[in-house]
mmCIF file of C-alpha atoms and ligand atoms in Angstrom:
data_model
loop_
_atom_site.group_PDB
_atom_site.id
_atom_site.type_symbol
_atom_site.label_atom_id
_atom_site.label_comp_id
_atom_site.label_asym_id
_atom_site.label_seq_id
_atom_site.Cartn_x
_atom_site.Cartn_y
_atom_site.Cartn_z
ATOM 1 C CA MET A 13 -10.317 31.731 73.102
ATOM 2 C CA THR A 14 -6.385 31.206 74.641
ATOM 3 C CA PRO A 15 -6.387 26.874 72.921
ATOM 4 C CA ARG A 16 -6.104 25.031 75.811
ATOM 5 C CA PRO A 17 -3.059 22.346 76.701
ATOM 6 C CA VAL A 18 -3.358 18.477 74.929
ATOM 7 C CA VAL A 19 -0.797 15.761 75.230
ATOM 8 C CA ILE A 20 -1.646 12.754 73.218
ATOM 9 C CA ASP A 21 -0.753 9.384 74.404
ATOM 10 C CA THR A 22 -1.485 7.357 70.972
ATOM 11 C CA ASP A 23 -0.954 3.301 69.886
ATOM 12 C CA ALA A 24 -1.145 4.735 66.279
ATOM 13 C CA GLY A 25 -3.323 2.659 64.631
ATOM 14 C CA VAL A 26 -6.103 3.629 62.143
ATOM 15 C CA ASP A 27 -8.340 5.461 64.540
ATOM 16 C CA ASP A 28 -5.452 7.165 66.342
ATOM 17 C CA ALA A 29 -4.594 8.658 63.098
ATOM 18 C CA LEU A 30 -7.768 9.627 62.541
ATOM 19 C CA ALA A 31 -8.333 11.749 65.878
ATOM 20 C CA ILE A 32 -4.880 12.968 65.438
ATOM 21 C CA LEU A 33 -5.932 14.827 62.129
ATOM 22 C CA LEU A 34 -9.180 15.815 64.337
ATOM 23 C CA ALA A 35 -6.518 17.439 67.277
ATOM 24 C CA LEU A 36 -4.073 19.136 65.031
ATOM 25 C CA ARG A 37 -7.347 20.808 62.933
ATOM 26 C CA SER A 38 -9.456 22.302 65.998
ATOM 27 C CA PRO A 39 -8.302 24.880 66.879
ATOM 28 C CA GLU A 40 -9.799 24.737 70.400
ATOM 29 C CA ILE A 41 -6.320 22.519 71.854
ATOM 30 C CA SER A 42 -2.913 23.494 71.309
ATOM 31 C CA VAL A 43 -1.555 19.977 70.426
ATOM 32 C CA GLU A 44 1.326 20.179 73.030
ATOM 33 C CA ALA A 45 3.160 17.246 72.830
ATOM 34 C CA VAL A 46 2.395 13.645 71.124
ATOM 35 C CA THR A 47 3.590 10.546 73.232
ATOM 36 C CA THR A 48 3.906 6.748 71.761
ATOM 37 C CA VAL A 49 2.845 3.645 73.527
ATOM 38 C CA ALA A 50 2.845 -0.198 71.887
ATOM 39 C CA GLY A 51 -0.494 -1.536 71.596
ATOM 40 C CA ASN A 52 -2.038 -1.866 67.788
ATOM 41 C CA ALA A 53 1.613 -1.972 66.962
ATOM 42 C CA GLU A 54 5.144 -1.873 68.106
ATOM 43 C CA VAL A 55 5.559 1.031 70.138
ATOM 44 C CA HIS A 56 8.748 2.558 66.861
ATOM 45 C CA GLN A 57 6.090 1.515 64.424
ATOM 46 C CA CYS A 58 3.421 4.105 66.231
ATOM 47 C CA THR A 59 6.023 6.703 66.853
ATOM 48 C CA ARG A 60 6.361 6.480 62.585
ATOM 49 C CA ASN A 61 3.089 6.936 62.183
ATOM 50 C CA VAL A 62 2.995 9.234 64.444
ATOM 51 C CA TYR A 63 5.071 11.311 62.126
ATOM 52 C CA ALA A 64 3.687 10.351 58.767
ATOM 53 C CA VAL A 65 -0.436 12.007 60.384
ATOM 54 C CA ILE A 66 1.584 14.979 61.749
ATOM 55 C CA GLU A 67 3.047 15.178 57.935
ATOM 56 C CA ARG A 68 -0.777 14.241 56.226
ATOM 57 C CA ALA A 69 -2.072 16.914 59.090
ATOM 58 C CA GLY A 70 -0.690 19.626 56.866
ATOM 59 C CA SER A 71 -0.692 22.026 60.130
ATOM 60 C CA SER A 72 2.537 24.294 59.916
ATOM 61 C CA VAL A 73 2.247 23.585 64.006
ATOM 62 C CA ARG A 74 4.688 20.390 64.496
ATOM 63 C CA PRO A 75 4.116 18.820 67.911
ATOM 64 C CA PRO A 76 7.494 16.697 69.331
ATOM 65 C CA VAL A 77 6.654 13.553 69.868
ATOM 66 C CA VAL A 78 7.860 11.238 72.285
ATOM 67 C CA GLN A 79 8.249 7.606 72.244
ATOM 68 C CA GLY A 80 7.158 5.264 74.945
ATOM 69 C CA SER A 81 6.759 1.998 76.908
ATOM 70 C CA ALA A 82 7.871 -0.714 74.626
ATOM 71 C CA ALA A 83 5.532 -3.785 76.552
ATOM 72 C CA PRO A 84 2.700 -3.396 79.066
ATOM 73 C CA LEU A 85 3.784 -3.091 83.181
ATOM 74 C CA ARG A 86 3.736 -6.563 84.267
ATOM 75 C CA LEU A 87 1.957 -8.549 80.296
ATOM 76 C CA PRO A 88 3.347 -9.452 77.262
ATOM 77 C CA LEU A 89 2.462 -7.385 74.161
ATOM 78 C CA ILE A 90 -0.060 -8.147 72.523
ATOM 79 C CA THR A 91 -0.403 -6.471 69.436
ATOM 80 C CA ALA A 92 -3.452 -5.848 66.587
ATOM 81 C CA PRO A 93 -1.722 -6.364 62.941
ATOM 82 C CA GLU A 94 -5.042 -8.094 61.672
ATOM 83 C CA VAL A 95 -7.329 -5.223 62.708
ATOM 84 C CA HIS A 96 -5.021 -2.462 62.127
ATOM 85 C CA GLY A 97 -2.205 -3.846 59.618
ATOM 86 C CA ALA A 98 1.307 -4.948 60.308
ATOM 87 C CA GLY A 99 2.695 -1.625 60.459
ATOM 88 C CA GLY A 100 -0.745 -0.377 62.149
ATOM 89 C CA LEU A 101 -1.510 2.300 59.645
ATOM 90 C CA GLY A 102 -3.498 0.379 57.106
ATOM 91 C CA SER A 103 -1.616 -0.428 53.695
ATOM 92 C CA LEU A 104 0.292 2.701 54.114
ATOM 93 C CA VAL A 105 4.014 2.016 54.673
ATOM 94 C CA PRO A 106 5.561 5.739 56.252
ATOM 95 C CA ARG A 107 8.517 7.227 54.555
ATOM 96 C CA LEU A 108 11.488 6.185 57.760
ATOM 97 C CA MET A 109 11.479 9.010 59.931
ATOM 98 C CA LYS A 110 13.483 12.324 59.239
ATOM 99 C CA ARG A 111 13.398 13.703 62.362
ATOM 100 C CA PRO A 112 14.350 10.925 65.760
ATOM 101 C CA ALA A 113 11.923 10.730 68.416
ATOM 102 C CA ARG A 114 12.536 12.771 71.532
ATOM 103 C CA THR A 115 13.792 10.218 73.308
ATOM 104 C CA GLY A 116 12.950 11.582 76.225
ATOM 105 C CA THR A 117 10.587 8.399 78.033
ATOM 106 C CA ALA A 118 6.681 9.213 77.091
ATOM 107 C CA ALA A 119 5.873 9.139 80.920
ATOM 108 C CA PHE A 120 8.415 12.254 82.076
ATOM 109 C CA THR A 121 6.888 14.216 79.380
ATOM 110 C CA ILE A 122 3.359 13.588 79.970
ATOM 111 C CA ALA A 123 4.001 13.908 84.214
ATOM 112 C CA ALA A 124 6.290 17.510 82.691
ATOM 113 C CA LEU A 125 3.723 19.169 81.431
ATOM 114 C CA ALA A 126 0.919 18.292 83.952
ATOM 115 C CA ARG A 127 3.418 19.758 86.244
ATOM 116 C CA ARG A 128 3.438 23.456 83.789
ATOM 117 C CA PHE A 129 0.014 22.849 82.902
ATOM 118 C CA GLY A 130 -2.046 21.488 86.117
ATOM 119 C CA ASN A 131 -5.499 21.699 85.297
ATOM 120 C CA ARG A 132 -6.010 23.775 82.061
ATOM 121 C CA LEU A 133 -4.552 20.606 80.265
ATOM 122 C CA THR A 134 -6.471 17.405 78.629
ATOM 123 C CA VAL A 135 -4.118 14.671 78.105
ATOM 124 C CA VAL A 136 -5.724 12.182 75.764
ATOM 125 C CA ALA A 137 -4.938 8.295 76.123
ATOM 126 C CA LEU A 138 -5.458 6.650 72.754
ATOM 127 C CA GLY A 139 -3.693 3.368 74.042
ATOM 128 C CA PRO A 140 -3.142 1.114 76.666
ATOM 129 C CA LEU A 141 -2.809 3.004 79.492
ATOM 130 C CA THR A 142 1.333 1.749 80.523
ATOM 131 C CA ASN A 143 2.701 5.738 79.731
ATOM 132 C CA ILE A 144 0.446 7.273 81.858
ATOM 133 C CA ALA A 145 0.179 4.682 84.685
ATOM 134 C CA ARG A 146 3.949 5.653 85.171
ATOM 135 C CA ALA A 147 3.052 9.065 84.923
ATOM 136 C CA VAL A 148 1.086 8.234 87.972
ATOM 137 C CA GLN A 149 4.029 6.675 89.318
ATOM 138 C CA LYS A 150 6.015 9.004 88.557
ATOM 139 C CA ASP A 151 4.038 12.203 89.968
ATOM 140 C CA VAL A 152 0.365 11.378 91.202
ATOM 141 C CA ARG A 153 0.469 14.182 92.755
ATOM 142 C CA ALA A 154 1.116 16.110 89.038
ATOM 143 C CA MET A 155 -1.004 13.913 87.274
ATOM 144 C CA ARG A 156 -4.531 14.442 89.741
ATOM 145 C CA SER A 157 -3.590 17.999 89.184
ATOM 146 C CA VAL A 158 -4.040 17.861 85.471
ATOM 147 C CA GLY A 159 -7.653 19.053 84.468
ATOM 148 C CA ARG A 160 -8.961 15.920 82.104
ATOM 149 C CA ILE A 161 -7.759 12.704 81.598
ATOM 150 C CA VAL A 162 -9.508 11.732 78.217
ATOM 151 C CA SER A 163 -9.061 7.718 77.549
ATOM 152 C CA MET A 164 -10.619 5.788 74.937
ATOM 153 C CA GLY A 165 -11.154 2.257 77.025
ATOM 154 C CA GLY A 166 -13.027 -0.017 78.471
ATOM 155 C CA ALA A 167 -16.304 -2.178 77.544
ATOM 156 C CA PHE A 168 -19.346 -2.066 80.292
ATOM 157 C CA ARG A 169 -22.743 -3.048 78.583
ATOM 158 C CA VAL A 170 -21.814 -3.918 75.888
ATOM 159 C CA PRO A 171 -19.313 -7.294 74.187
ATOM 160 C CA GLY A 172 -15.754 -6.554 74.546
ATOM 161 C CA ASN A 173 -14.185 -6.803 71.398
ATOM 162 C CA THR A 174 -10.765 -8.098 72.427
ATOM 163 C CA GLY A 175 -12.794 -11.887 73.568
ATOM 164 C CA PRO A 176 -15.875 -11.964 75.397
ATOM 165 C CA VAL A 177 -15.522 -9.444 77.925
ATOM 166 C CA ALA A 178 -12.211 -7.335 77.576
ATOM 167 C CA GLU A 179 -11.689 -3.443 75.319
ATOM 168 C CA PHE A 180 -8.684 -3.517 73.284
ATOM 169 C CA ASN A 181 -6.861 -1.235 74.870
ATOM 170 C CA TYR A 182 -7.693 -2.359 78.729
ATOM 171 C CA PHE A 183 -6.353 -6.134 77.868
ATOM 172 C CA VAL A 184 -3.411 -4.965 76.564
ATOM 173 C CA ASP A 185 -2.414 -3.315 80.112
ATOM 174 C CA PRO A 186 -4.966 -4.172 82.958
ATOM 175 C CA HIS A 187 -2.353 -3.753 84.976
ATOM 176 C CA ALA A 188 -1.869 0.258 83.780
ATOM 177 C CA ALA A 189 -5.745 0.944 82.923
ATOM 178 C CA ASP A 190 -6.234 -0.258 87.113
ATOM 179 C CA ILE A 191 -3.804 1.640 88.727
ATOM 180 C CA VAL A 192 -5.281 5.092 86.581
ATOM 181 C CA VAL A 193 -9.104 4.012 87.418
ATOM 182 C CA THR A 194 -8.460 4.123 90.552
ATOM 183 C CA SER A 195 -5.438 6.782 91.504
ATOM 184 C CA GLY A 196 -8.120 9.687 92.081
ATOM 185 C CA LEU A 197 -7.372 11.329 88.176
ATOM 186 C CA ARG A 198 -10.267 13.476 86.880
ATOM 187 C CA LEU A 199 -10.751 11.038 84.252
ATOM 188 C CA THR A 200 -12.978 10.171 81.611
ATOM 189 C CA VAL A 201 -13.191 6.339 80.542
ATOM 190 C CA VAL A 202 -14.963 6.220 77.038
ATOM 191 C CA PRO A 203 -15.810 2.613 76.469
ATOM 192 C CA LEU A 204 -17.599 0.753 73.493
ATOM 193 C CA ASP A 205 -20.308 1.311 74.347
ATOM 194 C CA VAL A 206 -20.291 4.795 73.469
ATOM 195 C CA THR A 207 -17.746 4.764 70.464
ATOM 196 C CA GLN A 208 -19.667 2.427 69.176
ATOM 197 C CA GLN A 209 -22.015 4.496 68.725
ATOM 198 C CA VAL A 210 -20.808 6.185 65.762
ATOM 199 C CA MET A 211 -20.206 3.960 62.865
ATOM 200 C CA LEU A 212 -18.732 4.870 59.601
ATOM 201 C CA THR A 213 -18.799 3.725 56.495
ATOM 202 C CA TRP A 214 -17.845 2.601 53.534
ATOM 203 C CA ASP A 215 -19.916 4.846 51.238
ATOM 204 C CA ASN A 216 -19.504 7.636 54.347
ATOM 205 C CA LEU A 217 -16.078 7.699 53.314
ATOM 206 C CA CYS A 218 -16.300 7.857 49.735
ATOM 207 C CA THR A 219 -18.635 10.794 49.835
ATOM 208 C CA SER A 220 -17.031 12.705 53.134
ATOM 209 C CA VAL A 221 -13.680 12.319 50.300
ATOM 210 C CA ALA A 222 -14.637 12.531 47.050
ATOM 211 C CA LYS A 223 -13.934 16.441 46.729
ATOM 212 C CA LEU A 224 -10.520 15.906 47.847
ATOM 213 C CA PRO A 225 -6.917 15.805 45.760
ATOM 214 C CA ALA A 226 -6.852 11.743 45.151
ATOM 215 C CA ARG A 227 -3.284 11.860 46.345
ATOM 216 C CA ARG A 228 -5.553 12.723 49.631
ATOM 217 C CA ARG A 229 -8.404 10.404 49.112
ATOM 218 C CA THR A 230 -5.877 7.411 47.807
ATOM 219 C CA TRP A 231 -4.309 8.074 51.686
ATOM 220 C CA PHE A 232 -7.485 7.507 53.784
ATOM 221 C CA HIS A 233 -8.856 4.839 51.522
ATOM 222 C CA ARG A 234 -5.172 3.092 51.770
ATOM 223 C CA LEU A 235 -5.441 4.045 55.856
ATOM 224 C CA LEU A 236 -9.350 2.518 55.921
ATOM 225 C CA ASP A 237 -9.219 -0.381 53.576
ATOM 226 C CA GLY A 238 -7.635 -3.156 55.360
ATOM 227 C CA TYR A 239 -10.053 -1.365 58.720
ATOM 228 C CA MET A 240 -12.800 -1.711 56.863
ATOM 229 C CA GLU A 241 -12.466 -5.361 55.706
ATOM 230 C CA TYR A 242 -11.465 -6.667 59.887
ATOM 231 C CA HIS A 243 -15.211 -5.021 60.454
ATOM 232 C CA ALA A 244 -16.555 -6.882 57.285
ATOM 233 C CA LEU A 245 -15.625 -10.185 58.745
ATOM 234 C CA THR A 246 -16.911 -9.177 62.797
ATOM 235 C CA GLU A 247 -19.582 -6.373 62.260
ATOM 236 C CA GLY A 248 -20.621 -8.486 58.932
ATOM 237 C CA ARG A 249 -21.139 -4.976 56.844
ATOM 238 C CA ARG A 250 -17.346 -3.252 55.646
ATOM 239 C CA SER A 251 -18.014 0.542 58.026
ATOM 240 C CA ALA A 252 -14.779 1.093 60.613
ATOM 241 C CA TYR A 253 -15.970 1.999 64.400
ATOM 242 C CA LEU A 254 -13.754 5.815 64.882
ATOM 243 C CA HIS A 255 -13.086 4.383 68.884
ATOM 244 C CA ASP A 256 -10.584 7.357 69.453
ATOM 245 C CA PRO A 257 -11.907 10.333 67.090
ATOM 246 C CA VAL A 258 -14.915 9.649 69.502
ATOM 247 C CA ALA A 259 -12.650 9.784 72.554
ATOM 248 C CA MET A 260 -10.664 13.357 71.040
ATOM 249 C CA ALA A 261 -14.579 14.871 70.329
ATOM 250 C CA GLU A 262 -15.021 15.436 73.949
ATOM 251 C CA ALA A 263 -11.724 16.523 74.510
ATOM 252 C CA ILE A 264 -11.805 18.652 72.372
ATOM 253 C CA ARG A 265 -15.074 19.796 73.144
ATOM 254 C CA PRO A 266 -16.358 18.915 77.020
ATOM 255 C CA GLY A 267 -20.116 17.852 76.632
ATOM 256 C CA VAL A 268 -20.388 16.204 73.294
ATOM 257 C CA LEU A 269 -20.527 12.940 75.244
ATOM 258 C CA SER A 270 -22.790 12.339 78.469
ATOM 259 C CA LYS A 271 -20.996 10.334 81.566
ATOM 260 C CA VAL A 272 -21.961 9.383 85.039
ATOM 261 C CA ARG A 273 -19.972 8.907 87.730
ATOM 262 C CA THR A 274 -18.988 5.560 88.906
ATOM 263 C CA GLY A 275 -16.211 4.045 90.218
ATOM 264 C CA ILE A 276 -14.677 1.490 87.830
ATOM 265 C CA ARG A 277 -11.807 -1.581 88.044
ATOM 266 C CA VAL A 278 -10.399 -3.983 85.598
ATOM 267 C CA GLU A 279 -9.324 -7.584 85.807
ATOM 268 C CA THR A 280 -5.722 -8.549 86.227
ATOM 269 C CA TRP A 281 -6.164 -11.558 85.884
ATOM 270 C CA ASN A 282 -4.480 -13.180 83.014
ATOM 271 C CA GLY A 283 -7.490 -15.063 82.269
ATOM 272 C CA PRO A 284 -10.686 -15.302 80.245
ATOM 273 C CA ALA A 285 -11.850 -12.031 81.569
ATOM 274 C CA ARG A 286 -8.467 -10.126 81.185
ATOM 275 C CA GLY A 287 -9.297 -6.506 81.340
ATOM 276 C CA MET A 288 -12.569 -6.908 81.989
ATOM 277 C CA THR A 289 -14.339 -3.305 82.982
ATOM 278 C CA VAL A 290 -16.410 -3.857 86.435
ATOM 279 C CA PHE A 291 -18.340 -1.133 87.926
ATOM 280 C CA ALA A 292 -17.173 -1.084 91.465
ATOM 281 C CA THR A 293 -17.427 1.103 94.823
ATOM 282 C CA LEU A 294 -14.569 3.066 95.049
ATOM 283 C CA PRO A 295 -13.637 5.647 98.134
ATOM 284 C CA ALA A 296 -14.924 9.053 98.130
ATOM 285 C CA GLY A 297 -13.761 11.487 95.286
ATOM 286 C CA LYS A 298 -12.263 8.823 94.033
ATOM 287 C CA SER A 299 -14.854 7.508 90.966
ATOM 288 C CA PRO A 300 -14.078 8.649 87.229
ATOM 289 C CA PHE A 301 -16.603 9.636 85.189
ATOM 290 C CA VAL A 302 -18.038 6.591 82.566
ATOM 291 C CA ALA A 303 -19.684 7.944 79.311
ATOM 292 C CA THR A 304 -22.584 6.659 78.155
ATOM 293 C CA GLY A 305 -24.153 8.460 75.309
ATOM 294 C CA VAL A 306 -23.488 10.795 71.989
ATOM 295 C CA ASP A 307 -24.578 14.260 71.363
ATOM 296 C CA HIS A 308 -24.275 12.801 66.915
ATOM 297 C CA GLY A 309 -25.148 16.737 66.095
ATOM 298 C CA ASN A 310 -22.195 17.970 67.703
ATOM 299 C CA TRP A 311 -19.938 15.053 66.583
ATOM 300 C CA LYS A 312 -21.352 15.652 63.389
ATOM 301 C CA ILE A 313 -20.131 18.670 62.962
ATOM 302 C CA LEU A 314 -16.571 18.278 65.072
ATOM 303 C CA SER A 315 -15.791 15.285 62.127
ATOM 304 C CA ARG A 316 -16.177 17.347 59.078
ATOM 305 C CA ARG A 317 -12.510 18.375 60.169
ATOM 306 C CA ILE A 318 -11.059 15.485 59.768
ATOM 307 C CA TRP A 319 -11.569 14.546 56.082
ATOM 308 C CA ARG A 320 -9.910 17.254 54.707
HETATM 309 O O1 RIB B 427 -10.503 -1.024 71.805
HETATM 310 C C1 RIB B 427 -10.760 0.228 70.436
HETATM 311 C C2 RIB B 427 -9.568 1.356 71.448
HETATM 312 O O2 RIB B 427 -8.132 -0.798 71.169
HETATM 313 C C3 RIB B 427 -8.747 1.975 69.448
HETATM 314 O O3 RIB B 427 -8.018 2.799 70.852
HETATM 315 C C4 RIB B 427 -8.271 1.329 68.850
HETATM 316 O O4 RIB B 427 -7.151 2.235 68.220
HETATM 317 C C5 RIB B 427 -7.155 0.439 69.640
HETATM 318 O O5 RIB B 427 -6.190 1.557 70.487
HETATM 319 CA CA1 CA B 428 -5.432 3.677 69.999
#
């Protein structure tokens, strides 16, 4: 079966890194480009991190990397070093990039791929939606032709992870998120309600990487150590939510997640509810899908590809 073309937009942080490994090791898809957006870390750090993950994946295919938005559409950038480490990849410090990232804008690249592949393309957005919103503003017709846009973001019936009600990606750039969820794209939103159904414990990690060469084991431990310590503080156990790999699994194998179709809006006012996602009534045909559950059997099969 011909692999489906995919573009990954990422604020390459710890869980993004695992999602990118999963994508590069999945024969169902072909990663045509990776675009970066500020979020977990500064955008230049995210770009450097993407190169490090592509190198670690060890695949012969090395997709082009295009650096994107350094800040949200309107609000100042907020990063998450306390979660993902000072550089965004835990305690890993990637070497400086040998190949400069493509200098074209990420939005231009995403819109160009949308025009090239149309409904065959899947866009997987793992960070704040700044680049995606800019691509919609550049060429909404092309973006509406994209087969699927999968966005990890939002929180509906669970508390937020960034303040009481907001999920981090939609908190960082609520204006971009509200543009994307109301633009009539073929969008699937994968919220905390679903991604928090999948948790990796330190013991799971150690078992998953036990048979790997020491260098690879150490890579995963250094990537995830600090992220798990953060969850030990917030969740009471040394563990990790795999937000982005869960969203990536849906892009690789549609149907891994159960979904409902419903209108949503994002609070853009920079107050206590900034970034909150709420159910709303949108004009016919404008409502995205929102994931509601995980097929854990399918997830387990796919996720094994990460730990190589
Ligand atoms: O809220 C979780 C999301 O925010 C994940 O994508 C994580 O990488 C951060 O970007
Ligand atoms: Ca992310």
